[in-house]
């Protein structure tokens, strides 16, 4: 690892002002991506600003939505009775991320700020049409997720919490890579009174995306057999050593069927 | 921080990983480094009672925390029930992954009651063993779970 400095910020405004003075500072949430990245020398920030003392935890019921503090760890979300009751699909998603040790450290805010194209949480944000709250503003999911590993966040902007509207039904099903546990394909299906939203992670060349033709098919009939072969195109899907674009297209259909069935 | 019941205060470079601090500063070499990609789990220790990969954490992040390593779980000459179960069930071959397996398994058994074999296999997602094929590790954890309940 390259040499770097480490500081712990005690609140979000201090963290933002500290990073403004750094040449190439990075915020540290759970560190489950950042620290392995530093170990591989794929990044060389001159300053690491730990957000763990910024009091960004806590999960609240806001009536029509729930709000999850950005530094809530995957284990906190998975075990939250509030989340399990309000949007069980999110608790279930969190319980499938990485392994137990990753879930004991990794955070929802860190995952969303990183926007890894194979991460699970971006599909919940987009699938539910959630809102990112930073110290400066609120950002809708569609505006926040701007591409693979890219978000609308400014350099000194910190996610403080995320709101997720409560759907009538929702489910997340992923086909994990057997080695990394990242989603080779993950599908988040959410049924609201005004329509169905379907977000796909692990497959898109530009990161998580909404599958509009699947949404249209499920709007017409919310049944697993609405997802017919050929509905999902391999265009703009990733092709790598783990899976071809065509195989991913097939998996999107299958994971969607399973998610619709899981919705009950 | 407190490590295995002893206070440990040292100045280290900012980018020191917790595993490096444990092994090189404190000489607690029971915690292993088996990969460079945060996948293998040989470095698992307990941080405030929860299992974490000490290779994916700066020592500074554990400032003030309570750490337990493989060296800290036996009671004098009496092995921890999990260690004893690995011994009795031949839950290791080369032994390299064992410290991480044991620390991971202790948290799994402590936090969950009535674990099925499938629960145990899923609970070991973060630990890689390249010798045993996992069967005897799972048997060891099942045996320890009975003794620890």
Short mmCIF file of C-alpha atoms in Angstrom, two decimals:
data_model
loop_
_atom_site.label_atom_id
_atom_site.label_comp_id
_atom_site.label_asym_id
_atom_site.label_seq_id
_atom_site.Cartn_x
_atom_site.Cartn_y
_atom_site.Cartn_z
CA UNK A 1 0.00 0.00 0.00
CA UNK A 2 1.17 3.51 -0.75
CA UNK A 3 1.76 5.82 2.16
CA UNK A 4 -1.25 7.82 3.22
CA UNK A 5 -2.58 9.79 6.17
CA UNK A 6 -5.59 8.76 8.23
CA UNK A 7 -7.93 11.04 10.15
CA UNK A 8 -11.25 10.46 11.84
CA UNK A 9 -13.82 13.21 11.37
CA UNK A 10 -16.33 13.86 14.15
CA UNK A 11 -19.05 15.30 11.93
CA UNK A 12 -19.96 15.59 8.29
CA UNK A 13 -19.14 19.28 7.90
CA UNK A 14 -15.67 18.77 9.36
CA UNK A 15 -15.14 15.78 7.06
CA UNK A 16 -16.13 17.91 4.06
CA UNK A 17 -13.78 20.74 5.01
CA UNK A 18 -10.91 18.30 5.65
CA UNK A 19 -11.27 16.74 2.19
CA UNK A 20 -11.41 20.19 0.59
CA UNK A 21 -7.88 20.82 1.88
CA UNK A 22 -6.49 17.48 0.73
CA UNK A 23 -4.93 16.98 -2.67
CA UNK A 24 -6.60 13.64 -3.29
CA UNK A 25 -8.61 12.68 -0.22
CA UNK A 26 -10.98 9.74 0.08
CA UNK A 27 -13.81 9.17 2.51
CA UNK A 28 -13.70 5.85 4.36
CA UNK A 29 -17.00 4.21 5.30
CA UNK A 30 -16.77 0.46 5.99
CA UNK A 31 -13.66 0.13 3.85
CA UNK A 32 -14.68 -3.18 2.30
CA UNK A 33 -13.89 -1.89 -1.18
CA UNK A 34 -11.54 1.00 -0.47
CA UNK A 35 -9.01 -0.88 1.67
CA UNK A 36 -8.63 -3.87 -0.68
CA UNK A 37 -8.26 -1.30 -3.48
CA UNK A 38 -5.49 0.48 -1.58
CA UNK A 39 -3.76 -2.84 -0.89
CA UNK A 40 -3.71 -3.55 -4.62
CA UNK A 41 -2.21 -0.09 -5.19
CA UNK A 42 -5.13 0.76 -7.46
CA UNK A 43 -5.60 4.04 -5.60
CA UNK A 44 -3.17 6.31 -3.81
CA UNK A 45 -5.08 8.96 -1.87
CA UNK A 46 -2.93 11.24 0.27
CA UNK A 47 -5.60 11.36 2.97
CA UNK A 48 -8.23 8.93 4.26
CA UNK A 49 -11.10 10.50 6.20
CA UNK A 50 -12.91 7.98 8.38
CA UNK A 51 -16.62 8.77 8.70
CA UNK A 52 -17.35 6.23 11.44
CA UNK A 53 -17.65 8.90 14.18
CA UNK A 54 -19.96 11.15 12.13
CA UNK A 55 -23.09 9.65 13.70
CA UNK A 56 -24.64 8.54 10.42
CA UNK A 57 -26.34 5.41 11.72
CA UNK A 58 -29.95 4.77 12.65
CA UNK A 59 -32.99 3.52 10.75
CA UNK A 60 -36.29 5.40 10.86
CA UNK A 61 -39.83 4.84 9.69
CA UNK A 62 -41.02 7.94 7.82
CA UNK A 63 -44.51 6.66 7.08
CA UNK A 64 -44.53 6.18 3.32
CA UNK A 65 -40.81 5.44 3.31
CA UNK A 66 -37.96 4.29 5.53
CA UNK A 67 -34.72 6.18 5.98
CA UNK A 68 -31.47 4.32 6.59
CA UNK A 69 -28.41 6.13 7.93
CA UNK A 70 -25.50 5.97 5.51
CA UNK A 71 -23.11 4.28 7.94
CA UNK A 72 -25.57 1.49 8.74
CA UNK A 73 -23.73 -1.73 8.12
CA UNK A 74 -25.18 -4.55 6.05
CA UNK A 75 -25.65 -6.60 9.23
CA UNK A 76 -27.58 -3.70 10.83
CA UNK A 77 -29.95 -3.49 7.86
CA UNK A 78 -30.32 -7.27 7.57
CA UNK A 79 -31.18 -7.62 11.27
CA UNK A 80 -33.35 -4.48 11.57
CA UNK A 81 -36.89 -5.45 12.57
CA UNK A 82 -38.08 -2.13 11.15
CA UNK A 83 -36.60 -2.91 7.72
CA UNK A 84 -37.75 -6.54 7.87
CA UNK A 85 -41.33 -5.36 8.44
CA UNK A 86 -41.41 -2.31 6.16
CA UNK A 87 -39.38 -3.50 3.15
CA UNK A 88 -38.24 -7.09 3.76
CA UNK A 89 -36.58 -7.17 0.31
CA UNK A 90 -33.94 -4.69 1.55
CA UNK A 91 -33.18 -6.74 4.67
CA UNK A 92 -32.93 -9.84 2.52
CA UNK A 93 -30.64 -8.08 0.03
CA UNK A 94 -28.35 -6.88 2.84
CA UNK A 95 -28.12 -10.41 4.26
CA UNK A 96 -26.73 -11.66 0.94
CA UNK A 97 -23.92 -9.13 0.46
CA UNK A 98 -20.39 -10.54 0.55
CA UNK A 99 -19.75 -12.74 3.58
CA UNK A 100 -20.40 -12.31 7.32
CA UNK A 101 -17.19 -10.41 7.88
CA UNK A 102 -17.96 -8.00 5.04
CA UNK A 103 -21.48 -7.51 6.39
CA UNK A 104 -20.01 -6.70 9.81
CA UNK A 105 -18.09 -3.75 8.31
CA UNK A 106 -19.54 -2.72 4.94
CA UNK A 107 -22.10 0.09 4.86
CA UNK A 108 -25.04 1.05 2.66
CA UNK A 109 -23.66 4.55 2.09
CA UNK A 110 -20.27 3.23 1.10
CA UNK A 111 -21.79 0.74 -1.30
CA UNK A 112 -23.98 3.35 -2.98
CA UNK A 113 -21.23 5.98 -3.20
CA UNK A 114 -19.00 3.41 -4.90
CA UNK A 115 -21.77 2.29 -7.31
CA UNK A 116 -19.98 -0.90 -8.26
CA UNK A 117 -21.73 -2.33 -11.34
CA UNK A 118 -22.05 -5.69 -9.54
CA UNK A 119 -23.04 -4.39 -6.10
CA UNK A 120 -26.47 -5.28 -4.71
CA UNK A 121 -27.63 -2.00 -3.12
CA UNK A 122 -27.77 0.15 -6.30
CA UNK A 123 -30.55 -2.15 -7.55
CA UNK A 124 -32.63 -1.49 -4.42
CA UNK A 125 -32.08 2.27 -4.76
CA UNK A 126 -33.13 2.29 -8.40
CA UNK A 127 -35.76 -0.44 -8.08
CA UNK A 128 -37.56 1.36 -5.28
CA UNK A 129 -36.92 4.85 -6.65
CA UNK A 130 -35.14 5.90 -3.47
CA UNK A 131 -33.58 9.24 -2.59
CA UNK A 132 -30.00 9.92 -1.52
CA UNK A 133 -29.60 12.58 1.16
CA UNK A 134 -26.27 14.39 1.46
CA UNK A 135 -25.28 17.25 3.75
CA UNK A 136 -26.26 19.63 0.93
CA UNK A 137 -29.23 18.20 -0.96
CA UNK A 138 -31.47 15.27 -1.83
CA UNK A 139 -30.84 13.36 -5.08
CA UNK A 140 -33.28 11.00 -6.82
CA UNK A 141 -31.94 7.54 -7.64
CA UNK A 142 -32.02 8.13 -11.40
CA UNK A 143 -30.01 11.35 -11.06
CA UNK A 144 -27.59 9.88 -8.51
CA UNK A 145 -26.53 6.77 -10.44
CA UNK A 146 -24.65 8.21 -13.40
CA UNK A 147 -22.67 5.18 -14.62
CA UNK A 148 -20.28 2.42 -13.68
CA UNK A 149 -18.50 3.48 -10.45
CA UNK A 150 -19.90 6.98 -11.07
CA UNK A 151 -22.41 9.01 -9.07
CA UNK A 152 -23.61 12.60 -8.99
CA UNK A 153 -21.76 13.23 -5.70
CA UNK A 154 -19.38 16.20 -5.54
CA UNK A 155 -15.87 15.58 -4.16
CA UNK A 156 -16.77 16.91 -0.71
CA UNK A 157 -20.32 15.58 -0.65
CA UNK A 158 -21.20 12.85 1.85
CA UNK A 159 -24.22 10.59 1.85
CA UNK A 160 -25.88 10.95 5.24
CA UNK A 161 -28.93 8.76 4.63
CA UNK A 162 -31.09 7.05 2.05
CA UNK A 163 -34.91 7.04 1.84
CA UNK A 164 -36.71 4.09 0.28
CA UNK A 165 -40.44 4.34 -0.54
CA UNK A 166 -42.42 1.37 0.75
CA UNK A 167 -43.72 -0.75 -2.14
CA UNK A 168 -46.78 -3.02 -2.12
CA UNK A 169 -44.43 -5.92 -2.79
CA UNK A 170 -40.75 -6.26 -3.56
CA UNK A 171 -38.07 -8.91 -3.85
CA UNK A 172 -34.41 -9.13 -4.76
CA UNK A 173 -32.88 -12.25 -6.27
CA UNK A 174 -29.29 -12.55 -7.34
CA UNK A 175 -27.13 -15.10 -9.05
CA UNK A 176 -23.92 -14.67 -7.09
CA UNK A 177 -20.52 -15.18 -8.59
CA UNK A 178 -19.42 -18.36 -6.79
CA UNK A 179 -16.06 -16.87 -5.82
CA UNK A 180 -16.70 -13.21 -5.04
CA UNK A 181 -20.39 -13.35 -4.06
CA UNK A 182 -20.94 -10.23 -6.14
CA UNK A 183 -24.03 -10.35 -8.32
CA UNK A 184 -23.36 -11.83 -11.75
CA UNK A 185 -26.95 -10.75 -12.20
CA UNK A 186 -29.20 -9.33 -9.50
CA UNK A 187 -32.79 -8.23 -10.09
CA UNK A 188 -34.82 -6.02 -7.78
CA UNK A 189 -38.54 -6.08 -8.53
CA UNK A 190 -40.85 -3.59 -6.78
CA UNK A 191 -44.61 -3.36 -7.29
CA UNK A 192 -46.16 0.00 -6.45
CA UNK A 193 -49.79 1.02 -6.84
CA UNK A 194 -48.78 3.09 -9.88
CA UNK A 195 -46.61 0.49 -11.58
CA UNK A 196 -43.78 -2.02 -11.44
CA UNK A 197 -40.11 -1.05 -11.29
CA UNK A 198 -37.37 -3.52 -12.17
CA UNK A 199 -33.70 -2.72 -11.60
CA UNK A 200 -30.88 -4.97 -12.78
CA UNK A 201 -27.38 -5.02 -11.31
CA UNK A 202 -24.28 -6.99 -12.27
CA UNK A 203 -25.13 -7.01 -15.94
CA UNK A 204 -25.21 -3.53 -17.48
CA UNK A 205 -22.20 -2.02 -19.23
CA UNK A 206 -23.07 1.29 -17.56
CA UNK A 207 -23.94 -0.18 -14.18
CA UNK A 208 -27.37 -0.73 -12.70
CA UNK A 209 -30.30 -0.04 -15.04
CA UNK A 210 -34.09 -0.27 -15.24
CA UNK A 211 -35.41 -2.95 -17.57
CA UNK A 212 -38.30 -1.11 -19.18
CA UNK A 213 -39.62 -3.96 -21.32
CA UNK A 214 -39.73 -6.24 -18.27
CA UNK A 215 -41.53 -3.49 -16.35
CA UNK A 216 -44.08 -3.19 -19.16
CA UNK A 217 -44.67 -6.96 -19.21
CA UNK A 218 -45.13 -7.06 -15.44
CA UNK A 219 -47.39 -3.99 -15.51
CA UNK A 220 -49.65 -5.94 -17.82
CA UNK A 221 -49.58 -9.10 -15.72
CA UNK A 222 -47.53 -9.44 -12.52
CA UNK A 223 -46.73 -13.09 -13.04
CA UNK A 224 -43.49 -15.03 -13.52
CA UNK A 225 -44.65 -16.38 -16.88
CA UNK A 226 -44.97 -12.82 -18.20
CA UNK A 227 -41.20 -12.97 -18.60
CA UNK A 228 -41.00 -14.84 -21.87
CA UNK A 229 -37.79 -15.97 -23.57
CA UNK A 230 -36.39 -13.26 -25.82
CA UNK A 231 -37.85 -10.42 -23.76
CA UNK A 232 -34.40 -9.48 -22.49
CA UNK A 233 -31.85 -8.40 -25.08
CA UNK A 234 -28.11 -8.95 -24.67
CA UNK A 235 -27.41 -5.49 -26.10
CA UNK A 236 -25.43 -3.26 -23.72
CA UNK A 237 -24.82 -6.12 -21.27
CA UNK A 238 -21.38 -6.96 -19.91
CA UNK A 239 -19.44 -9.88 -21.31
CA UNK A 240 -16.47 -11.12 -19.27
CA UNK A 241 -14.76 -14.27 -18.04
CA UNK A 242 -17.66 -14.96 -15.70
CA UNK A 243 -20.51 -14.80 -18.19
CA UNK A 244 -21.31 -13.76 -21.75
CA UNK A 245 -23.84 -11.01 -22.44
CA UNK A 246 -26.24 -13.65 -23.76
CA UNK A 247 -25.97 -15.71 -20.56
CA UNK A 248 -26.51 -12.58 -18.47
CA UNK A 249 -29.62 -11.77 -20.54
CA UNK A 250 -30.91 -15.26 -19.77
CA UNK A 251 -30.14 -14.83 -16.07
CA UNK A 252 -31.98 -11.50 -15.97
CA UNK A 253 -35.12 -13.26 -17.17
CA UNK A 254 -34.70 -16.11 -14.70
CA UNK A 255 -33.85 -13.91 -11.71
CA UNK A 256 -36.86 -11.72 -12.54
CA UNK A 257 -39.16 -14.76 -12.58
CA UNK A 258 -37.80 -15.86 -9.22
CA UNK A 259 -38.20 -12.34 -7.81
CA UNK A 260 -41.82 -12.14 -8.98
CA UNK A 261 -42.53 -15.51 -7.36
CA UNK A 262 -40.77 -14.36 -4.17
CA UNK A 263 -43.09 -11.33 -4.12
CA UNK A 264 -45.90 -13.82 -3.48
CA UNK B 1 -6.77 -0.86 22.02
CA UNK B 2 -7.26 -3.91 24.19
CA UNK B 3 -5.91 -7.12 22.69
CA UNK B 4 -6.70 -10.44 24.38
CA UNK B 5 -7.24 -8.67 27.69
CA UNK B 6 -4.05 -6.62 27.54
CA UNK B 7 -3.82 -2.94 26.80
CA UNK B 8 -1.79 -2.22 23.66
CA UNK B 9 -0.67 1.31 22.85
CA UNK B 10 1.75 1.88 19.97
CA UNK B 11 2.50 4.50 17.36
CA UNK B 12 2.35 3.04 13.86
CA UNK B 13 2.28 4.50 10.35
CA UNK B 14 -1.23 5.60 9.32
CA UNK B 15 -1.53 2.94 6.63
CA UNK B 16 -0.79 0.03 9.01
CA UNK B 17 -3.39 -2.68 8.66
CA UNK B 18 -4.76 -4.24 11.83
CA UNK B 19 -3.31 -7.62 10.86
CA UNK B 20 0.14 -6.08 10.43
CA UNK B 21 -0.18 -4.40 13.82
CA UNK B 22 -1.16 -7.68 15.47
CA UNK B 23 1.54 -9.76 13.79
CA UNK B 24 4.48 -7.39 13.52
CA UNK B 25 4.01 -4.91 16.36
CA UNK B 26 2.48 -7.22 18.96
CA UNK B 27 4.05 -10.48 17.70
CA UNK B 28 0.69 -12.26 17.64
CA UNK B 29 1.43 -14.36 14.58
CA UNK B 30 -1.46 -16.77 15.07
CA UNK B 31 -3.54 -14.46 12.88
CA UNK B 32 -2.55 -15.32 9.31
CA UNK B 33 -2.41 -13.55 5.98
CA UNK B 34 -3.47 -15.97 3.27
CA UNK B 35 -4.28 -13.68 0.36
CA UNK B 36 -3.94 -10.12 -0.81
CA UNK B 37 -7.51 -9.71 -1.94
CA UNK B 38 -9.48 -9.79 1.34
CA UNK B 39 -11.14 -13.06 0.35
CA UNK B 40 -9.54 -15.88 2.34
CA UNK B 41 -10.51 -15.15 5.94
CA UNK B 42 -7.28 -16.49 7.50
CA UNK B 43 -6.90 -13.12 9.24
CA UNK B 44 -10.29 -13.08 10.99
CA UNK B 45 -10.27 -11.70 14.54
CA UNK B 46 -13.02 -10.37 16.78
CA UNK B 47 -13.46 -6.61 17.03
CA UNK B 48 -15.77 -5.77 19.92
CA UNK B 49 -17.10 -9.33 19.70
CA UNK B 50 -17.76 -9.35 15.95
CA UNK B 51 -15.73 -11.21 13.36
CA UNK B 52 -13.82 -9.00 10.94
CA UNK B 53 -11.04 -9.46 8.43
CA UNK B 54 -8.09 -7.77 10.08
CA UNK B 55 -6.44 -7.33 6.66
CA UNK B 56 -9.23 -4.97 5.59
CA UNK B 57 -9.08 -2.59 8.49
CA UNK B 58 -6.53 0.01 9.48
CA UNK B 59 -5.10 -0.45 12.96
CA UNK B 60 -6.18 3.15 13.58
CA UNK B 61 -9.81 2.21 12.93
CA UNK B 62 -9.58 -0.18 15.87
CA UNK B 63 -8.27 2.56 18.17
CA UNK B 64 -9.96 2.01 21.55
CA UNK B 65 -11.57 -1.26 20.47
CA UNK B 66 -11.43 -4.67 22.11
CA UNK B 67 -9.72 -7.24 19.91
CA UNK B 68 -9.61 -10.98 20.42
CA UNK B 69 -7.25 -13.13 18.36
CA UNK B 70 -6.75 -16.89 18.21
CA UNK B 71 -4.17 -16.52 21.01
CA UNK B 72 -6.82 -15.07 23.31
CA UNK B 73 -9.54 -17.73 23.36
CA UNK B 74 -8.03 -20.65 25.30
CA UNK B 75 -8.30 -20.69 29.08
CA UNK B 76 -4.71 -21.36 30.07
CA UNK B 77 -3.93 -24.88 28.91
CA UNK B 78 -7.59 -25.64 28.27
CA UNK B 79 -8.50 -25.15 24.67
CA UNK B 80 -11.63 -23.21 23.72
CA UNK B 81 -14.45 -25.69 22.87
CA UNK B 82 -14.14 -24.66 19.22
CA UNK B 83 -10.39 -25.37 19.19
CA UNK B 84 -10.97 -28.69 20.99
CA UNK B 85 -13.65 -29.65 18.46
CA UNK B 86 -11.33 -28.89 15.50
CA UNK B 87 -8.69 -31.06 17.23
CA UNK B 88 -11.04 -33.96 17.88
CA UNK B 89 -12.74 -33.91 14.47
CA UNK B 90 -9.58 -33.41 12.44
CA UNK B 91 -10.96 -30.09 11.25
CA UNK B 92 -7.66 -29.06 9.68
CA UNK B 93 -4.91 -30.40 7.51
CA UNK B 94 -2.21 -27.81 6.87
CA UNK B 95 -3.72 -25.54 9.51
CA UNK B 96 -3.10 -22.27 7.72
CA UNK B 97 -6.75 -21.22 7.50
CA UNK B 98 -7.59 -22.61 10.95
CA UNK B 99 -7.18 -19.46 13.08
CA UNK B 100 -9.64 -17.63 10.84
CA UNK B 101 -11.99 -20.61 10.70
CA UNK B 102 -12.05 -20.89 14.48
CA UNK B 103 -12.63 -17.16 15.06
CA UNK B 104 -15.32 -17.02 12.38
CA UNK B 105 -17.01 -20.16 13.74
CA UNK B 106 -17.07 -18.87 17.32
CA UNK B 107 -19.05 -15.81 16.24
CA UNK B 108 -21.35 -17.95 14.08
CA UNK B 109 -22.14 -20.31 16.96
CA UNK B 110 -22.42 -17.55 19.56
CA UNK B 111 -24.85 -15.49 17.50
CA UNK B 112 -27.02 -18.30 16.13
CA UNK B 113 -28.77 -21.17 17.86
CA UNK B 114 -29.83 -24.47 16.25
CA UNK B 115 -27.48 -24.12 13.29
CA UNK B 116 -28.11 -26.56 10.46
CA UNK B 117 -25.27 -27.97 8.38
CA UNK B 118 -26.35 -25.63 5.59
CA UNK B 119 -26.24 -22.63 7.95
CA UNK B 120 -22.69 -23.55 8.89
CA UNK B 121 -21.59 -23.98 5.28
CA UNK B 122 -23.13 -20.63 4.36
CA UNK B 123 -21.63 -19.08 7.48
CA UNK B 124 -18.17 -20.05 6.23
CA UNK B 125 -18.56 -18.04 3.01
CA UNK B 126 -15.78 -15.73 4.16
CA UNK B 127 -13.29 -18.50 4.91
CA UNK B 128 -11.35 -20.39 2.29
CA UNK B 129 -9.70 -23.76 3.02
CA UNK B 130 -7.73 -25.43 0.26
CA UNK B 131 -7.06 -28.76 2.03
CA UNK B 132 -10.02 -30.25 3.79
CA UNK B 133 -12.97 -29.90 1.46
CA UNK B 134 -14.69 -28.37 4.52
CA UNK B 135 -16.42 -31.56 5.68
CA UNK B 136 -14.47 -31.98 8.90
CA UNK B 137 -14.54 -28.25 9.55
CA UNK B 138 -18.34 -28.37 9.43
CA UNK B 139 -18.32 -31.44 11.70
CA UNK B 140 -16.03 -29.62 14.14
CA UNK B 141 -18.34 -26.62 14.28
CA UNK B 142 -21.40 -28.84 14.76
CA UNK B 143 -19.63 -30.59 17.66
CA UNK B 144 -18.55 -27.30 19.23
CA UNK B 145 -22.03 -25.83 18.83
CA UNK B 146 -23.44 -28.64 20.96
CA UNK B 147 -20.85 -28.08 23.68
CA UNK B 148 -21.21 -24.30 23.63
CA UNK B 149 -25.02 -24.26 23.78
#
